[in-house]
PDB file of C-alpha atoms in Angstrom:
ATOM      1  CA  TYR A   1     -37.223  21.395 -14.487  1.00 82.00           C
ATOM      2  CA  ILE A   2     -37.631  20.626 -18.216  1.00 87.00           C
ATOM      3  CA  GLY A   3     -37.290  17.894 -20.292  1.00 85.00           C
ATOM      4  CA  GLU A   4     -36.763  16.413 -24.144  1.00 86.00           C
ATOM      5  CA  ASP A   5     -40.517  16.983 -24.966  1.00 88.00           C
ATOM      6  CA  ASP A   6     -40.292  20.626 -23.523  1.00 89.00           C
ATOM      7  CA  ILE A   7     -37.206  21.016 -25.853  1.00 89.00           C
ATOM      8  CA  ARG A   8     -38.728  19.066 -28.704  1.00 85.00           C
ATOM      9  CA  TYR A   9     -41.819  21.497 -28.274  1.00 85.00           C
ATOM     10  CA  LEU A  10     -40.066  24.477 -28.378  1.00 83.00           C
ATOM     11  CA  HIS A  11     -38.162  23.177 -31.631  1.00 81.00           C
ATOM     12  CA  THR A  12     -41.380  22.612 -33.459  1.00 83.00           C
ATOM     13  CA  ALA A  13     -43.308  25.450 -32.279  1.00 83.00           C
ATOM     14  CA  MET A  14     -40.377  28.420 -32.701  1.00 81.00           C
ATOM     15  CA  GLU A  15     -37.735  27.291 -34.898  1.00 76.00           C
ATOM     16  CA  LYS A  16     -38.406  29.623 -37.525  1.00 79.00           C
ATOM     17  CA  THR A  17     -39.521  32.652 -35.016  1.00 87.00           C
ATOM     18  CA  ILE A  18     -37.101  32.378 -32.129  1.00 90.00           C
ATOM     19  CA  ARG A  19     -33.974  34.467 -31.875  1.00 93.00           C
ATOM     20  CA  ALA A  20     -32.635  34.260 -28.425  1.00 95.00           C
ATOM     21  CA  ILE A  21     -32.347  31.435 -25.654  1.00 94.00           C
ATOM     22  CA  ASN A  22     -31.482  31.734 -21.962  1.00 95.00           C
ATOM     23  CA  ILE A  23     -31.930  28.816 -19.869  1.00 94.00           C
ATOM     24  CA  ARG A  24     -29.055  29.673 -17.607  1.00 96.00           C
ATOM     25  CA  ASP A  25     -31.467  28.766 -14.413  1.00 95.00           C
ATOM     26  CA  VAL A  26     -32.989  25.909 -15.842  1.00 94.00           C
ATOM     27  CA  HIS A  27     -32.339  22.092 -14.786  1.00 94.00           C
ATOM     28  CA  MET A  28     -32.497  19.909 -17.659  1.00 94.00           C
ATOM     29  CA  ASP A  29     -33.582  16.025 -17.128  1.00 92.00           C
ATOM     30  CA  ASN A  30     -30.184  14.526 -16.426  1.00 93.00           C
ATOM     31  CA  ASP A  31     -28.518  17.636 -16.570  1.00 96.00           C
ATOM     32  CA  ARG A  32     -28.270  16.869 -20.363  1.00 97.00           C
ATOM     33  CA  LEU A  33     -29.293  18.704 -23.634  1.00 96.00           C
ATOM     34  CA  PRO A  34     -31.369  16.315 -25.945  1.00 95.00           C
ATOM     35  CA  TYR A  35     -30.313  15.061 -28.990  1.00 95.00           C
ATOM     36  CA  GLU A  36     -31.154  17.206 -31.973  1.00 94.00           C
ATOM     37  CA  GLY A  37     -32.320  19.921 -29.215  1.00 93.00           C
ATOM     38  CA  PHE A  38     -31.767  23.076 -31.051  1.00 94.00           C
ATOM     39  CA  LYS A  39     -30.727  21.366 -34.502  1.00 93.00           C
ATOM     40  CA  ARG A  40     -31.567  23.855 -37.566  1.00 91.00           C
ATOM     41  CA  MET A  41     -33.109  26.518 -35.593  1.00 92.00           C
ATOM     42  CA  ASP A  42     -32.775  28.936 -38.580  1.00 88.00           C
ATOM     43  CA  ASN A  43     -32.996  32.339 -36.876  1.00 92.00           C
ATOM     44  CA  LEU A  44     -31.706  31.464 -33.354  1.00 94.00           C
ATOM     45  CA  ARG A  45     -28.562  33.549 -33.028  1.00 95.00           C
ATOM     46  CA  HIS A  46     -27.989  33.803 -29.167  1.00 96.00           C
ATOM     47  CA  ILE A  47     -28.294  31.270 -26.062  1.00 96.00           C
ATOM     48  CA  ILE A  48     -26.865  30.812 -22.916  1.00 97.00           C
ATOM     49  CA  LEU A  49     -27.029  27.143 -21.440  1.00 97.00           C
ATOM     50  CA  PRO A  50     -28.044  25.822 -18.102  1.00 96.00           C
ATOM     51  CA  LYS A  51     -25.135  26.492 -15.269  1.00 96.00           C
ATOM     52  CA  SER A  52     -25.668  22.820 -14.226  1.00 97.00           C
ATOM     53  CA  LEU A  53     -25.170  20.954 -17.717  1.00 97.00           C
ATOM     54  CA  LYS A  54     -22.973  18.092 -17.896  1.00 98.00           C
ATOM     55  CA  THR A  55     -23.892  16.487 -21.017  1.00 98.00           C
ATOM     56  CA  ILE A  56     -24.564  17.757 -24.675  1.00 98.00           C
ATOM     57  CA  GLY A  57     -26.254  15.524 -26.673  1.00 97.00           C
ATOM     58  CA  GLY A  58     -25.617  14.576 -30.183  1.00 98.00           C
ATOM     59  CA  LYS A  59     -26.352  16.755 -33.029  1.00 97.00           C
ATOM     60  CA  CYS A  60     -27.974  19.383 -30.640  1.00 96.00           C
ATOM     61  CA  PHE A  61     -26.398  22.538 -32.097  1.00 96.00           C
ATOM     62  CA  LYS A  62     -26.312  21.094 -35.815  1.00 96.00           C
ATOM     63  CA  ASP A  63     -26.299  23.809 -38.728  1.00 95.00           C
ATOM     64  CA  LEU A  64     -26.631  26.829 -36.648  1.00 95.00           C
ATOM     65  CA  HIS A  65     -25.491  30.225 -37.260  1.00 95.00           C
ATOM     66  CA  LEU A  66     -24.903  32.429 -33.920  1.00 96.00           C
ATOM     67  CA  ILE A  67     -23.573  36.015 -33.395  1.00 94.00           C
ATOM     68  CA  SER A  68     -22.777  35.599 -29.759  1.00 94.00           C
ATOM     69  CA  PRO A  69     -20.606  32.736 -28.197  1.00 95.00           C
ATOM     70  CA  ILE A  70     -21.957  29.682 -27.203  1.00 96.00           C
ATOM     71  CA  ILE A  71     -20.168  29.562 -23.709  1.00 97.00           C
ATOM     72  CA  ILE A  72     -20.119  25.803 -22.685  1.00 98.00           C
ATOM     73  CA  PRO A  73     -20.435  25.778 -18.698  1.00 98.00           C
ATOM     74  CA  GLU A  74     -18.037  24.381 -16.262  1.00 98.00           C
ATOM     75  CA  GLY A  75     -19.364  21.128 -15.137  1.00 98.00           C
ATOM     76  CA  VAL A  76     -19.995  19.622 -18.590  1.00 98.00           C
ATOM     77  CA  THR A  77     -17.913  16.383 -19.219  1.00 98.00           C
ATOM     78  CA  TYR A  78     -19.028  15.286 -22.427  1.00 98.00           C
ATOM     79  CA  ILE A  79     -19.823  16.767 -25.729  1.00 98.00           C
ATOM     80  CA  GLU A  80     -21.792  13.715 -28.047  1.00 98.00           C
ATOM     81  CA  GLY A  81     -21.205  13.161 -31.524  1.00 98.00           C
ATOM     82  CA  TRP A  82     -22.267  15.611 -34.039  1.00 98.00           C
ATOM     83  CA  ALA A  83     -23.215  18.055 -31.477  1.00 98.00           C
ATOM     84  CA  PHE A  84     -22.132  20.898 -33.468  1.00 97.00           C
ATOM     85  CA  PHE A  85     -21.894  19.649 -36.714  1.00 97.00           C
ATOM     86  CA  ASP A  86     -21.613  22.428 -39.313  1.00 96.00           C
ATOM     87  CA  CYS A  87     -22.225  24.953 -36.416  1.00 97.00           C
ATOM     88  CA  ASP A  88     -20.937  28.527 -37.388  1.00 96.00           C
ATOM     89  CA  ALA A  89     -20.437  30.082 -33.717  1.00 95.00           C
ATOM     90  CA  GLU A  90     -17.446  31.112 -31.323  1.00 94.00           C
ATOM     91  CA  ILE A  91     -17.646  28.277 -28.955  1.00 95.00           C
ATOM     92  CA  VAL A  92     -16.118  28.681 -25.213  1.00 95.00           C
ATOM     93  CA  MET A  93     -14.803  25.285 -24.117  1.00 96.00           C
ATOM     94  CA  PRO A  94     -14.922  24.360 -20.404  1.00 97.00           C
ATOM     95  CA  HIS A  95     -11.938  23.381 -18.098  1.00 97.00           C
ATOM     96  CA  THR A  96     -13.865  20.377 -17.252  1.00 98.00           C
ATOM     97  CA  LEU A  97     -14.462  18.514 -20.489  1.00 98.00           C
ATOM     98  CA  GLU A  98     -13.295  15.082 -20.643  1.00 98.00           C
ATOM     99  CA  HIS A  99     -14.602  13.409 -23.659  1.00 98.00           C
ATOM    100  CA  ILE A 100     -15.511  14.487 -27.421  1.00 98.00           C
ATOM    101  CA  GLY A 101     -17.661  12.333 -29.377  1.00 98.00           C
ATOM    102  CA  ALA A 102     -17.076  11.415 -33.080  1.00 98.00           C
ATOM    103  CA  LEU A 103     -17.507  14.180 -35.522  1.00 98.00           C
ATOM    104  CA  GLY A 104     -18.610  16.432 -32.659  1.00 98.00           C
ATOM    105  CA  PHE A 105     -17.612  19.427 -34.235  1.00 97.00           C
ATOM    106  CA  LYS A 106     -16.702  18.355 -37.748  1.00 96.00           C
ATOM    107  CA  SER A 107     -17.425  21.094 -40.579  1.00 95.00           C
ATOM    108  CA  SER A 108     -17.795  23.912 -38.060  1.00 95.00           C
ATOM    109  CA  LYS A 109     -16.920  27.522 -38.480  1.00 94.00           C
ATOM    110  CA  LEU A 110     -15.676  28.071 -34.743  1.00 90.00           C
ATOM    111  CA  ARG A 111     -14.366  31.794 -34.880  1.00 87.00           C
ATOM    112  CA  GLY A 112     -12.038  31.573 -32.189  1.00 87.00           C
ATOM    113  CA  GLU A 113      -9.411  30.387 -30.291  1.00 87.00           C
ATOM    114  CA  LEU A 114      -9.261  26.230 -29.785  1.00 87.00           C
ATOM    115  CA  ILE A 115      -8.493  25.954 -25.892  1.00 90.00           C
ATOM    116  CA  LEU A 116      -8.126  22.316 -24.722  1.00 94.00           C
ATOM    117  CA  THR A 117      -7.169  21.351 -21.337  1.00 93.00           C
ATOM    118  CA  ASP A 118      -5.703  18.607 -19.826  1.00 95.00           C
ATOM    119  CA  ASN A 119      -8.512  17.380 -18.307  1.00 97.00           C
ATOM    120  CA  LEU A 120      -9.777  16.157 -21.696  1.00 97.00           C
ATOM    121  CA  LYS A 121      -8.825  12.441 -22.236  1.00 97.00           C
ATOM    122  CA  ILE A 122     -11.231  11.338 -24.948  1.00 98.00           C
ATOM    123  CA  ILE A 123     -11.098  12.721 -28.676  1.00 98.00           C
ATOM    124  CA  GLU A 124     -13.134  10.823 -31.233  1.00 98.00           C
ATOM    125  CA  GLY A 125     -12.764  10.277 -34.786  1.00 98.00           C
ATOM    126  CA  GLY A 126     -13.238  13.000 -36.877  1.00 97.00           C
ATOM    127  CA  ALA A 127     -14.110  15.445 -33.688  1.00 97.00           C
ATOM    128  CA  PHE A 128     -12.545  18.569 -35.014  1.00 96.00           C
ATOM    129  CA  ASN A 129     -12.341  17.197 -38.838  1.00 95.00           C
ATOM    130  CA  ASP A 130     -12.405  20.307 -41.259  1.00 93.00           C
ATOM    131  CA  ALA A 131     -13.465  22.455 -38.889  1.00 93.00           C
ATOM    132  CA  SER A 132     -12.651  25.944 -39.998  1.00 90.00           C
ATOM    133  CA  GLY A 133     -12.146  29.777 -38.471  1.00 89.00           C
ATOM    134  CA  LEU A 134      -9.750  28.687 -35.650  1.00 87.00           C
ATOM    135  CA  TYR A 135      -6.819  30.734 -34.948  1.00 85.00           C
ATOM    136  CA  GLY A 136      -4.001  31.189 -31.848  1.00 86.00           C
ATOM    137  CA  THR A 137      -1.768  28.441 -30.440  1.00 88.00           C
ATOM    138  CA  PHE A 138      -2.625  24.493 -30.625  1.00 88.00           C
ATOM    139  CA  TYR A 139      -2.161  22.794 -27.611  1.00 91.00           C
ATOM    140  CA  MET A 140      -2.263  18.805 -27.354  1.00 93.00           C
ATOM    141  CA  PRO A 141      -3.990  17.856 -24.283  1.00 95.00           C
ATOM    142  CA  GLN A 142      -1.366  16.086 -22.456  1.00 94.00           C
ATOM    143  CA  LYS A 143      -3.577  13.235 -20.375  1.00 94.00           C
ATOM    144  CA  ILE A 144      -5.049  12.146 -23.780  1.00 95.00           C
ATOM    145  CA  GLU A 145      -6.200   8.531 -23.468  1.00 94.00           C
ATOM    146  CA  HIS A 146      -8.026   7.814 -26.705  1.00 96.00           C
ATOM    147  CA  LEU A 147      -7.478   9.730 -29.844  1.00 97.00           C
ATOM    148  CA  GLY A 148      -9.433   8.718 -33.027  1.00 98.00           C
ATOM    149  CA  GLU A 149      -8.634   8.495 -36.664  1.00 98.00           C
ATOM    150  CA  ASN A 150      -9.320  12.060 -38.345  1.00 97.00           C
ATOM    151  CA  ALA A 151      -9.399  13.894 -34.960  1.00 96.00           C
ATOM    152  CA  PHE A 152      -8.020  17.022 -36.153  1.00 94.00           C
ATOM    153  CA  CYS A 153      -7.890  16.561 -39.927  1.00 94.00           C
ATOM    154  CA  GLY A 154      -8.121  19.710 -41.777  1.00 89.00           C
ATOM    155  CA  LEU A 155      -8.449  21.897 -38.764  1.00 85.00           C
ATOM    156  CA  GLY A 156      -7.775  25.498 -40.670  1.00 69.00           C
ATOM    157  CA  ASN A 157      -4.384  26.833 -41.292  1.00 74.00           C
ATOM    158  CA  ASN A 158      -4.236  29.937 -39.168  1.00 80.00           C
ATOM    159  CA  LEU A 159      -3.015  27.703 -36.033  1.00 83.00           C
ATOM    160  CA  VAL A 160       0.935  28.098 -34.772  1.00 85.00           C
ATOM    161  CA  GLY A 161       2.334  26.250 -32.203  1.00 85.00           C
ATOM    162  CA  ASP A 162       3.992  22.339 -31.713  1.00 90.00           C
ATOM    163  CA  ILE A 163       2.102  19.350 -31.941  1.00 92.00           C
ATOM    164  CA  VAL A 164       3.557  17.856 -28.908  1.00 94.00           C
ATOM    165  CA  ILE A 165       2.305  14.235 -28.439  1.00 95.00           C
ATOM    166  CA  PRO A 166       1.415  13.482 -24.806  1.00 95.00           C
ATOM    167  CA  GLN A 167       3.605  10.406 -22.998  1.00 95.00           C
ATOM    168  CA  SER A 168      -0.420   8.719 -22.614  1.00 93.00           C
ATOM    169  CA  MET A 169      -0.157   8.176 -26.186  1.00 94.00           C
ATOM    170  CA  THR A 170       1.632   4.952 -27.634  1.00 95.00           C
ATOM    171  CA  HIS A 171      -0.294   4.955 -30.862  1.00 96.00           C
ATOM    172  CA  ILE A 172      -0.805   7.919 -33.624  1.00 97.00           C
ATOM    173  CA  PRO A 173      -3.867   7.343 -35.354  1.00 98.00           C
ATOM    174  CA  GLY A 174      -4.468   7.494 -39.349  1.00 97.00           C
ATOM    175  CA  GLY A 175      -5.243  11.161 -40.829  1.00 96.00           C
ATOM    176  CA  ALA A 176      -5.056  12.629 -37.119  1.00 95.00           C
ATOM    177  CA  PHE A 177      -2.974  15.857 -38.105  1.00 92.00           C
ATOM    178  CA  ARG A 178      -3.553  15.755 -41.673  1.00 89.00           C
ATOM    179  CA  LEU A 179      -3.592  19.455 -43.386  1.00 74.00           C
ATOM    180  CA  ASN A 180      -2.953  21.494 -40.691  1.00 72.00           C
ATOM    181  CA  PHE A 181      -1.112  24.596 -39.438  1.00 70.00           C
ATOM    182  CA  ALA A 182      -0.059  28.360 -40.794  1.00 67.00           C
ATOM    183  CA  PRO A 183       2.399  28.344 -43.474  1.00 70.00           C
ATOM    184  CA  SER A 184       5.246  28.799 -40.912  1.00 76.00           C
ATOM    185  CA  GLY A 185       4.753  25.140 -40.168  1.00 79.00           C
ATOM    186  CA  THR A 186       5.282  23.470 -36.787  1.00 86.00           C
ATOM    187  CA  ASN A 187       7.614  21.421 -35.041  1.00 92.00           C
ATOM    188  CA  LEU A 188       6.232  17.611 -34.142  1.00 93.00           C
ATOM    189  CA  ILE A 189       7.865  16.562 -30.705  1.00 95.00           C
ATOM    190  CA  LEU A 190       7.469  12.731 -30.254  1.00 95.00           C
ATOM    191  CA  HIS A 191       8.462  10.767 -27.533  1.00 95.00           C
ATOM    192  CA  ASP A 192      10.158   7.055 -27.429  1.00 93.00           C
ATOM    193  CA  GLY A 193       7.182   5.351 -26.269  1.00 94.00           C
ATOM    194  CA  VAL A 194       5.112   6.009 -29.753  1.00 95.00           C
ATOM    195  CA  VAL A 195       5.157   2.376 -31.160  1.00 95.00           C
ATOM    196  CA  SER A 196       3.005   3.030 -34.183  1.00 96.00           C
ATOM    197  CA  ILE A 197       1.999   5.862 -36.546  1.00 97.00           C
ATOM    198  CA  GLY A 198      -1.488   5.436 -39.131  1.00 97.00           C
ATOM    199  CA  ASP A 199      -1.766   6.322 -42.326  1.00 97.00           C
ATOM    200  CA  SER A 200      -1.623   9.733 -43.061  1.00 95.00           C
ATOM    201  CA  ALA A 201      -1.136  10.835 -39.679  1.00 95.00           C
ATOM    202  CA  PHE A 202       0.746  14.084 -41.086  1.00 93.00           C
ATOM    203  CA  ALA A 203       0.398  14.129 -44.656  1.00 90.00           C
ATOM    204  CA  ASN A 204       0.714  17.299 -45.931  1.00 86.00           C
ATOM    205  CA  THR A 205       1.446  19.065 -42.587  1.00 87.00           C
ATOM    206  CA  ARG A 206       4.125  21.738 -42.866  1.00 85.00           C
ATOM    207  CA  ILE A 207       6.463  19.668 -40.185  1.00 89.00           C
ATOM    208  CA  ARG A 208      10.044  21.789 -39.891  1.00 89.00           C
ATOM    209  CA  ASN A 209      11.685  19.738 -37.112  1.00 92.00           C
ATOM    210  CA  ILE A 210      10.689  16.067 -35.690  1.00 93.00           C
ATOM    211  CA  ILE A 211      12.174  16.083 -31.851  1.00 93.00           C
ATOM    212  CA  ASP A 212      12.546  13.691 -29.588  1.00 90.00           C
ATOM    213  CA  TRP A 213      11.688  14.131 -25.895  1.00 80.00           C
TER     214      TRP A 213
END
């Protein structure tokens, strides 16, 4: 087992020199990577996370530039706020993820596909605000219970696919899908249970058609 003090020592003692970390078989206190755990470790390029992990602490990977993908292990349910703020890396999400905190991936350069599964229930405000480098088909998780303002605002311009508002959502928050999607545009698929749409929820988004389902 290692705890927050051990990670803090690693960060302080070797933040300018260490290039690779493999803690796959390590058990963290409370199965959680600590707040600011690997923040701004300037030379870190590769990391393998504990397979028993459940939570990634806030600002844990803030301002990192990694060469190899960060594979978030199956079993992780919660990524805290600011965890990957301004992080430059390909990130592979687990199917077990349920909750992404506020600004969790804001301004990140994610370099890959954004794959979000239906286990995801809470995406807090600004979670993917101004994240770039993503491509592929956008999929809106269909069991969302809470979507925060500006959650997907500015999420690159290489995504394709429809925006399908899940039946679980009755309110679309302000700025949620502003400035998104490839030049070819997207369809917005709404259901009749939506009772309110916040300010600028789809401002400047290239919507071809609005479809009721």
